[in-house]
XYZ file of N, CA, C and O in Angstrom:
556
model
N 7.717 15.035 -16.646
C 6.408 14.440 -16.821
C 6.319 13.180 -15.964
O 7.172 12.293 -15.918
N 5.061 13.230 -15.230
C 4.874 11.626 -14.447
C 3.307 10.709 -15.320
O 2.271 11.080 -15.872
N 3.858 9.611 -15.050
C 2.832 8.516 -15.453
C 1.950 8.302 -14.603
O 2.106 8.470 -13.394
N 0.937 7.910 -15.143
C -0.286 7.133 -14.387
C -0.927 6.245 -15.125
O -0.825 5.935 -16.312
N -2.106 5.598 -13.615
C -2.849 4.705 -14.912
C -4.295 4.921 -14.153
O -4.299 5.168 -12.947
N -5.408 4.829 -14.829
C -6.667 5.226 -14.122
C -7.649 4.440 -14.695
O -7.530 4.150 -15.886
N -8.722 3.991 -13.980
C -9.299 3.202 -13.971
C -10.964 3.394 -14.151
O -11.631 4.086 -13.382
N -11.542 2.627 -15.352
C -12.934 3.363 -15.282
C -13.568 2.083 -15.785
O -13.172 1.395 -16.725
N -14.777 1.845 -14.887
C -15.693 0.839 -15.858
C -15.968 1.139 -16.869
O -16.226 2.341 -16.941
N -16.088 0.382 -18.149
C -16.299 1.080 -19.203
C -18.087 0.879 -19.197
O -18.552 1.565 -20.107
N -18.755 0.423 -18.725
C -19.890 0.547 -18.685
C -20.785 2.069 -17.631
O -21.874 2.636 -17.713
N -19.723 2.179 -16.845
C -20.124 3.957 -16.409
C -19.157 4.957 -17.370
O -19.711 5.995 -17.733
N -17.795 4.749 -17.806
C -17.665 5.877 -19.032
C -16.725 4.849 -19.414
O -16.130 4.030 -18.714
N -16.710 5.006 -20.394
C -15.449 4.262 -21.788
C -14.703 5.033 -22.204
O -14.896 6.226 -22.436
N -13.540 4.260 -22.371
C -12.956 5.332 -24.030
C -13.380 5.977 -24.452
O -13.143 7.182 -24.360
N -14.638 5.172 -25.452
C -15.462 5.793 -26.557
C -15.868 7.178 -25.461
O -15.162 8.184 -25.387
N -16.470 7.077 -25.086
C -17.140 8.438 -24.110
C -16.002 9.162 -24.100
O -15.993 9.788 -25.160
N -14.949 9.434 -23.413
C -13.404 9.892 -23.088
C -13.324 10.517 -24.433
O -13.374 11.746 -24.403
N -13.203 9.917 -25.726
C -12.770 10.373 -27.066
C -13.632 11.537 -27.641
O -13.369 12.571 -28.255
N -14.795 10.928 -27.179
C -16.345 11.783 -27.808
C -16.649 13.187 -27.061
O -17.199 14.178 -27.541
N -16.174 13.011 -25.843
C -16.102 14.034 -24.550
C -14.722 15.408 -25.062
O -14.670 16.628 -24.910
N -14.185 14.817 -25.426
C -12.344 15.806 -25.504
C -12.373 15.759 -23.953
O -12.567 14.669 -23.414
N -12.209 16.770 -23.276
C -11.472 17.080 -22.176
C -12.966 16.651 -21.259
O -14.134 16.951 -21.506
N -12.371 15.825 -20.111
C -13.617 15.330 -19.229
C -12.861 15.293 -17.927
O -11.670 14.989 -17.852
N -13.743 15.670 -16.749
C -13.272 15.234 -15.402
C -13.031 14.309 -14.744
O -13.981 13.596 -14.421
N -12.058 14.057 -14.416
C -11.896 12.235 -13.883
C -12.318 12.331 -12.401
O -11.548 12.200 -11.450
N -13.852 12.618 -12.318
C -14.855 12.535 -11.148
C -14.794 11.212 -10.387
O -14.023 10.315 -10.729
N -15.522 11.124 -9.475
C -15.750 10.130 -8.398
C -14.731 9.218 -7.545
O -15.060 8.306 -6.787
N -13.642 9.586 -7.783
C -12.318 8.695 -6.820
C -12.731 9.036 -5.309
O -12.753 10.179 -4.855
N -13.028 7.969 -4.656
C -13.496 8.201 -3.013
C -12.773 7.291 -2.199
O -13.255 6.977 -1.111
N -11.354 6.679 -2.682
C -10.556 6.424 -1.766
C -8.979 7.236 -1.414
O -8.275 7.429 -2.405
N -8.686 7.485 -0.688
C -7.832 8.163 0.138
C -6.597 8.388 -0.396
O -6.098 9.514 -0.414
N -5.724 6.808 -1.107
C -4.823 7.042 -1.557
C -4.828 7.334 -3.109
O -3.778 7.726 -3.620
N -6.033 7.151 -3.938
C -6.179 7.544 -5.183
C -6.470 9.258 -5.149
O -6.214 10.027 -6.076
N -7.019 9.593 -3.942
C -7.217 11.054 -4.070
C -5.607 11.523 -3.698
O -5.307 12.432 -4.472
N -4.848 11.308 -3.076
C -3.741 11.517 -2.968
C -2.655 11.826 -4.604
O -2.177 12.903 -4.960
N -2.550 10.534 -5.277
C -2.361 10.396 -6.281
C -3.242 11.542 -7.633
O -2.704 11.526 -8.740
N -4.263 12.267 -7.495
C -5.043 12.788 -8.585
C -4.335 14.026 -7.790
O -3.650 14.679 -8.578
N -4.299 14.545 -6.447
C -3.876 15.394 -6.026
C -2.268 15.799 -6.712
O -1.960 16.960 -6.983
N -1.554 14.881 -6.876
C -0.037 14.324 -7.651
C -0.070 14.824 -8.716
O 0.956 15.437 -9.013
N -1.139 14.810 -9.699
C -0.893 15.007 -10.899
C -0.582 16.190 -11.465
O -1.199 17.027 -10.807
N -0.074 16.639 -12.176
C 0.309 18.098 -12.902
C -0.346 18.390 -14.595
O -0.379 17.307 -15.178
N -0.559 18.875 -14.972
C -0.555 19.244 -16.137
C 0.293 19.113 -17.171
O 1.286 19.830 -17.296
N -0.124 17.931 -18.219
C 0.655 17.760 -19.142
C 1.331 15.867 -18.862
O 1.977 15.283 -19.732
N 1.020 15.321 -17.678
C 1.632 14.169 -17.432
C 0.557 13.295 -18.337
O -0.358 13.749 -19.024
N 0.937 11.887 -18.137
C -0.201 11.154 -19.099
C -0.684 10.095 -18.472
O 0.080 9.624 -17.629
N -1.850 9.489 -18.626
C -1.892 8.111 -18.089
C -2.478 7.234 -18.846
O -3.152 7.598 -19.809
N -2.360 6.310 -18.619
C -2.907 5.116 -19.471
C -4.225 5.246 -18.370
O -4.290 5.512 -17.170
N -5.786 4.736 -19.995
C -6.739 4.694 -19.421
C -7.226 2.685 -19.706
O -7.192 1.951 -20.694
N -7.558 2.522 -18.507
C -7.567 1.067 -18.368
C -9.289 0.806 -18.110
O -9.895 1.495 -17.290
N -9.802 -0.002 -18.715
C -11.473 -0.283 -18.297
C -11.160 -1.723 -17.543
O -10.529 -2.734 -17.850
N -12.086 -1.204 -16.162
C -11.769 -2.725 -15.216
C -13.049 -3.127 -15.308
O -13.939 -2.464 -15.841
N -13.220 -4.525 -14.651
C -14.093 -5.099 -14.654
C -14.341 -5.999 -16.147
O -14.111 -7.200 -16.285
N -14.687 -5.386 -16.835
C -15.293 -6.125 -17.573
C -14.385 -6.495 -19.007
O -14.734 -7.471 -19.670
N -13.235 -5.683 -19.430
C -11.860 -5.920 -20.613
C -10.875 -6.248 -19.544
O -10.247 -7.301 -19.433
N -10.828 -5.209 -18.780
C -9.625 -5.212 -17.862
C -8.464 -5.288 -19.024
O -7.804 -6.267 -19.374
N -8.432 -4.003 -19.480
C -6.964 -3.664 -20.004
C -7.122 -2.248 -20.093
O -8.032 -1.496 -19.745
N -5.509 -1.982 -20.898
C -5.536 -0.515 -20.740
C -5.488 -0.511 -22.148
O -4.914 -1.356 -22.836
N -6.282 0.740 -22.660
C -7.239 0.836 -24.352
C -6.998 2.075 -24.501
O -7.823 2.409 -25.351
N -6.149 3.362 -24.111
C -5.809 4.304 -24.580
C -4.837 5.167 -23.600
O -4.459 4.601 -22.574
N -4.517 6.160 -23.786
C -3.506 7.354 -23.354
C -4.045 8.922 -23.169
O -4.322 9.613 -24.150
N -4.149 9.350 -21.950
C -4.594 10.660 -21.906
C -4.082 11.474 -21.292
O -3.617 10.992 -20.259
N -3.928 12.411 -21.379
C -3.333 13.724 -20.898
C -3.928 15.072 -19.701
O -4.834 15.905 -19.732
N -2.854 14.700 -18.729
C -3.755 15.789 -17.716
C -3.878 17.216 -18.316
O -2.901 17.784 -18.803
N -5.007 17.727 -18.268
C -5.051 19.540 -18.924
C -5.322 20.188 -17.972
O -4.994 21.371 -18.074
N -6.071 19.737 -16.540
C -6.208 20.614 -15.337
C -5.640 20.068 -14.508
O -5.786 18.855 -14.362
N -4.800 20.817 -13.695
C -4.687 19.926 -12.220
C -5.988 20.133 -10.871
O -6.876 20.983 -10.819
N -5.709 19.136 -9.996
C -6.662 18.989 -9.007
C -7.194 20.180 -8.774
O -6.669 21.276 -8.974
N -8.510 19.888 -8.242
C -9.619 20.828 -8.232
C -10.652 19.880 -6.944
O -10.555 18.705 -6.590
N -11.593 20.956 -6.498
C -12.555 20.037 -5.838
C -13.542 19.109 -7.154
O -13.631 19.361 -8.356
N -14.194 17.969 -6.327
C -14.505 17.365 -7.341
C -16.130 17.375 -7.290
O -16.826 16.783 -6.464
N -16.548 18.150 -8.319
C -18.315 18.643 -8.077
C -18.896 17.499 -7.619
O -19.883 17.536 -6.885
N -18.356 16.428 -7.999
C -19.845 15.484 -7.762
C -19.717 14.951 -6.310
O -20.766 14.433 -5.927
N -18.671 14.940 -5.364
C -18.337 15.091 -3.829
C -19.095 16.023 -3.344
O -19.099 17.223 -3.616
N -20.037 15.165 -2.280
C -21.093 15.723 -0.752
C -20.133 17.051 -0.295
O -20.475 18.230 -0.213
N -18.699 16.383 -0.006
C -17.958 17.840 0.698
C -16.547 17.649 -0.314
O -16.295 16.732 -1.095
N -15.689 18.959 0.042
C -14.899 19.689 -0.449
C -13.707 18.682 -0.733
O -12.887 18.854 -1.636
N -13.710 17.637 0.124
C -12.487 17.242 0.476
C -12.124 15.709 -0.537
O -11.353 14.803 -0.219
N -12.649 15.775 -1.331
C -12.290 14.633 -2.994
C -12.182 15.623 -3.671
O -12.842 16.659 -3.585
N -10.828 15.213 -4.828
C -10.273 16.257 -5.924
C -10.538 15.542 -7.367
O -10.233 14.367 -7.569
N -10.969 16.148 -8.069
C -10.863 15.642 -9.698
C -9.739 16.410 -10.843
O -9.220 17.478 -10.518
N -9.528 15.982 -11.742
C -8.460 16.453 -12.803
C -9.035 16.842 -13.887
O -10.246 16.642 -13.791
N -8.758 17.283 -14.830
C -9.259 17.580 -16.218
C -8.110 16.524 -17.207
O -6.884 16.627 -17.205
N -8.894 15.585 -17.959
C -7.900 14.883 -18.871
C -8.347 14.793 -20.497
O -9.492 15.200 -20.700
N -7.838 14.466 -21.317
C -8.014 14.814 -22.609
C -8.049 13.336 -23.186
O -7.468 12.503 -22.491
N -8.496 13.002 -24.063
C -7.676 11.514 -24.962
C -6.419 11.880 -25.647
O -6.292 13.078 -25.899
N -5.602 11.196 -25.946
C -4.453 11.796 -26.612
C -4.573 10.666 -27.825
O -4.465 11.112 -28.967
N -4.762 9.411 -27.686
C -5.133 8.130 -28.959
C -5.443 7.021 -28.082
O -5.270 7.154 -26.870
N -6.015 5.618 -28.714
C -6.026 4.768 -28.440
C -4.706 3.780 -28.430
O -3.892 3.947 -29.338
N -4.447 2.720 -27.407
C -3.927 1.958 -27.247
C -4.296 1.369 -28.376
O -5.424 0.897 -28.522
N -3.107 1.332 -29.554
C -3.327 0.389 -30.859
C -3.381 -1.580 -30.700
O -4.089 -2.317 -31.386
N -2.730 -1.872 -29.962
C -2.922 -3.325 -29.038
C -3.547 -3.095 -27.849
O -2.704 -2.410 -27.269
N -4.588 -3.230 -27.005
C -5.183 -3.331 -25.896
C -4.393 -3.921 -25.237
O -4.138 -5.091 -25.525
N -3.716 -3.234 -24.065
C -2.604 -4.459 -22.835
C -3.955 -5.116 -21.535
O -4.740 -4.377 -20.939
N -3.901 -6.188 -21.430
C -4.466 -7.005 -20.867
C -3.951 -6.905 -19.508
O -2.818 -6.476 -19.288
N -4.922 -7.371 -18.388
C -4.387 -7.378 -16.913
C -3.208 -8.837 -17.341
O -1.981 -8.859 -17.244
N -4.131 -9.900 -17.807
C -3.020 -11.492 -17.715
C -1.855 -11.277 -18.318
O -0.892 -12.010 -18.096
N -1.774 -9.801 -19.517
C -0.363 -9.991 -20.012
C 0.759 -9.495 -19.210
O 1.945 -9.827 -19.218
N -0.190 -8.201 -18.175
C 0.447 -7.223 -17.523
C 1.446 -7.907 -16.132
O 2.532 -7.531 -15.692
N 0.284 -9.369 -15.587
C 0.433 -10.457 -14.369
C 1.788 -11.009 -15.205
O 2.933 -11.079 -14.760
N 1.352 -11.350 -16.442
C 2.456 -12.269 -17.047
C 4.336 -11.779 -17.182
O 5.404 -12.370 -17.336
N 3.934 -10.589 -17.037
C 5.616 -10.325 -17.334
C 6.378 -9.728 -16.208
O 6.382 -8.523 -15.959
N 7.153 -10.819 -15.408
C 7.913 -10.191 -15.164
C 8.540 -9.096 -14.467
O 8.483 -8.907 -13.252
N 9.202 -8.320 -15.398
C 9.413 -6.676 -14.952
C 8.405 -5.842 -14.446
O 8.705 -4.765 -13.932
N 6.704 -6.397 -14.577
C 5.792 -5.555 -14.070
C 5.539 -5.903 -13.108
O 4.405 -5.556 -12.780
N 6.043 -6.463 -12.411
C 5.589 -7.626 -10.851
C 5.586 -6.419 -9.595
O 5.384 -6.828 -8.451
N 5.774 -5.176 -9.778
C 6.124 -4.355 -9.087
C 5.131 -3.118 -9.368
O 5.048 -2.210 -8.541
N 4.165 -3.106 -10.901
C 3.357 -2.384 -11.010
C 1.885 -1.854 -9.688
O 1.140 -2.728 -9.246
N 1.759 -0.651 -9.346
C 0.700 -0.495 -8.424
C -0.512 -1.404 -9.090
O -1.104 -2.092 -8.259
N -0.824 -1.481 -10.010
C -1.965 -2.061 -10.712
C -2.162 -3.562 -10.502
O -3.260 -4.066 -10.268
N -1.200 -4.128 -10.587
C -0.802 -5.791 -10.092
C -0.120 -5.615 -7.709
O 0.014 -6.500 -6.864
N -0.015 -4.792 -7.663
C -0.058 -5.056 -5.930
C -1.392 -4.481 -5.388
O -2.119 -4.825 -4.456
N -1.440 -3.711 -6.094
C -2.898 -2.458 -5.498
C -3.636 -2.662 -6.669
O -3.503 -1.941 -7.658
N -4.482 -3.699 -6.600
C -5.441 -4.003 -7.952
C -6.839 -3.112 -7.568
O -7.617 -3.024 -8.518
N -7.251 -2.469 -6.373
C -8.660 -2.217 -5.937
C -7.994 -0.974 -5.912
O -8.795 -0.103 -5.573
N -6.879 -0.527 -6.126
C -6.705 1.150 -5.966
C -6.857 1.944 -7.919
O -6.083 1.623 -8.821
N -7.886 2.832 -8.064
C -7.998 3.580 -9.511
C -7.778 4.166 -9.524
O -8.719 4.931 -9.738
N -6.199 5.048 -9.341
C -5.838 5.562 -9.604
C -4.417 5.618 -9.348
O -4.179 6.197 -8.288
N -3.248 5.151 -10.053
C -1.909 4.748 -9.718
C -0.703 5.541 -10.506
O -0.921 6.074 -11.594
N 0.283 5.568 -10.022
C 1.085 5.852 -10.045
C 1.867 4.527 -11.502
O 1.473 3.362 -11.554
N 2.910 5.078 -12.453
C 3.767 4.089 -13.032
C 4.874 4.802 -13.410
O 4.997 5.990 -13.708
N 5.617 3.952 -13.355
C 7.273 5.178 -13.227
C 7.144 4.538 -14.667
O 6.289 3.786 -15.136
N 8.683 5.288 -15.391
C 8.955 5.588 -16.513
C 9.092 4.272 -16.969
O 8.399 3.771 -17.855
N 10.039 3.690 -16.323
C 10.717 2.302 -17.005
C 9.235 1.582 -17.081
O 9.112 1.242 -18.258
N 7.939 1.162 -16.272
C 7.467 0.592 -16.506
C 6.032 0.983 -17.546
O 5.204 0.251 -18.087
N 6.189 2.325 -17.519
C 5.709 3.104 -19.125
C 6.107 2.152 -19.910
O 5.570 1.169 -20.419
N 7.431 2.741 -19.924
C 7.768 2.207 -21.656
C 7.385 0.586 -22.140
O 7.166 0.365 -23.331
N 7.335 -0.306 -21.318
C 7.181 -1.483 -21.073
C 6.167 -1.299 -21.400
O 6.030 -1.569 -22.593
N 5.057 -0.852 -20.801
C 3.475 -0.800 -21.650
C 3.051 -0.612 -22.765
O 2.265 -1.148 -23.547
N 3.845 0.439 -22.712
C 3.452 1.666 -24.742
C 4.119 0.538 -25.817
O 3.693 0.330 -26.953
N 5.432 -0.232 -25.087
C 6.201 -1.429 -26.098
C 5.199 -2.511 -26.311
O 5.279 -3.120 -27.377
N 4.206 -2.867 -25.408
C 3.560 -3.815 -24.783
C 2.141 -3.828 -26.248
O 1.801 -4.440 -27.261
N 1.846 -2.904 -25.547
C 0.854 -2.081 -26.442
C 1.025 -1.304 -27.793
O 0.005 -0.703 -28.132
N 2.038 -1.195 -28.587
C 2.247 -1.007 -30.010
C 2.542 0.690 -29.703
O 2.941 1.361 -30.655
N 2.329 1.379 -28.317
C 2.268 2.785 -28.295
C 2.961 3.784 -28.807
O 3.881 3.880 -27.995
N 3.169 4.744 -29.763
C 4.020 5.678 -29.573
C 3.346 6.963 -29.552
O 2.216 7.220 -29.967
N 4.330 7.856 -28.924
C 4.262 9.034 -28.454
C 3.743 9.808 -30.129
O 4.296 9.436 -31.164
N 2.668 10.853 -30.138
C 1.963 11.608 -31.011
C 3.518 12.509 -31.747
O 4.294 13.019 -30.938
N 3.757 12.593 -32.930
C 4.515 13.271 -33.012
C 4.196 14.700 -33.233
O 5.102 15.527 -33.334
């Protein structure tokens, strides 16, 4: 399984929307290396869903159920979207300042590549989040 983290204003979709939705397309990524990355994803990996702009934290956990596909709402063929699920909410909301603040995350795509939505997070710095954030895995 690989991590991610993805990025959505919550004023164009939220959580709440994400939860209310079940399985929704993670439409509109129109930069190069985030389409790269959605292209990455497999079925069954998870990512933390983060609202920027306006909380700027990450507020829940979701699960890829489709892999890449063209992405309907793309002029042409060549942007991919995913199918993702909610899996729960982030029971503590992790904050960008807590995320800046520590440390071991100084290396996170999210803190070097802050304008990229759609990233990559290896394991070790998972767990650091889900610890961060009260998270555990659904039993």
């Amino acid at each position: 399984m690989a991590y991610w983290l993805v990025k959505s204003e919550p004023d164009a979709f939220s959580w709440d929307e994400q939860v209310a939705n079940g399985v929704e397309p993670w439409t509109g990524v129109r930069n190069h290396q985030a389409k790269k990355n959605l292209a990455a994803m497999k079925a069954g990996d998870r990512a933390f869903f983060y609202h920027s702009n306006v909380q700027r934290a990450i507020v829940g956990v979701v699960e890829v159920v489709r892999e890449g596909y063209p992405d309907p709402t793309a002029e042409t063929d060549k942007w991919v979207c995913v199918d993702v699920k909610a899996i729960a909410p982030m029971p503590t909301p992790v904050t960008l300042a807590q995320i800046k603040a520590e440390p071991t995350l100084e290396s996170l795509a999210l803190v070097r590549q802050s304008r990229l939505s759609v990233c990559p997070v290896s394991a070790e710095h998972w767990q650091i989040l889900c610890d961060m954030g009260g998270w555990q895995e659904p039993a």
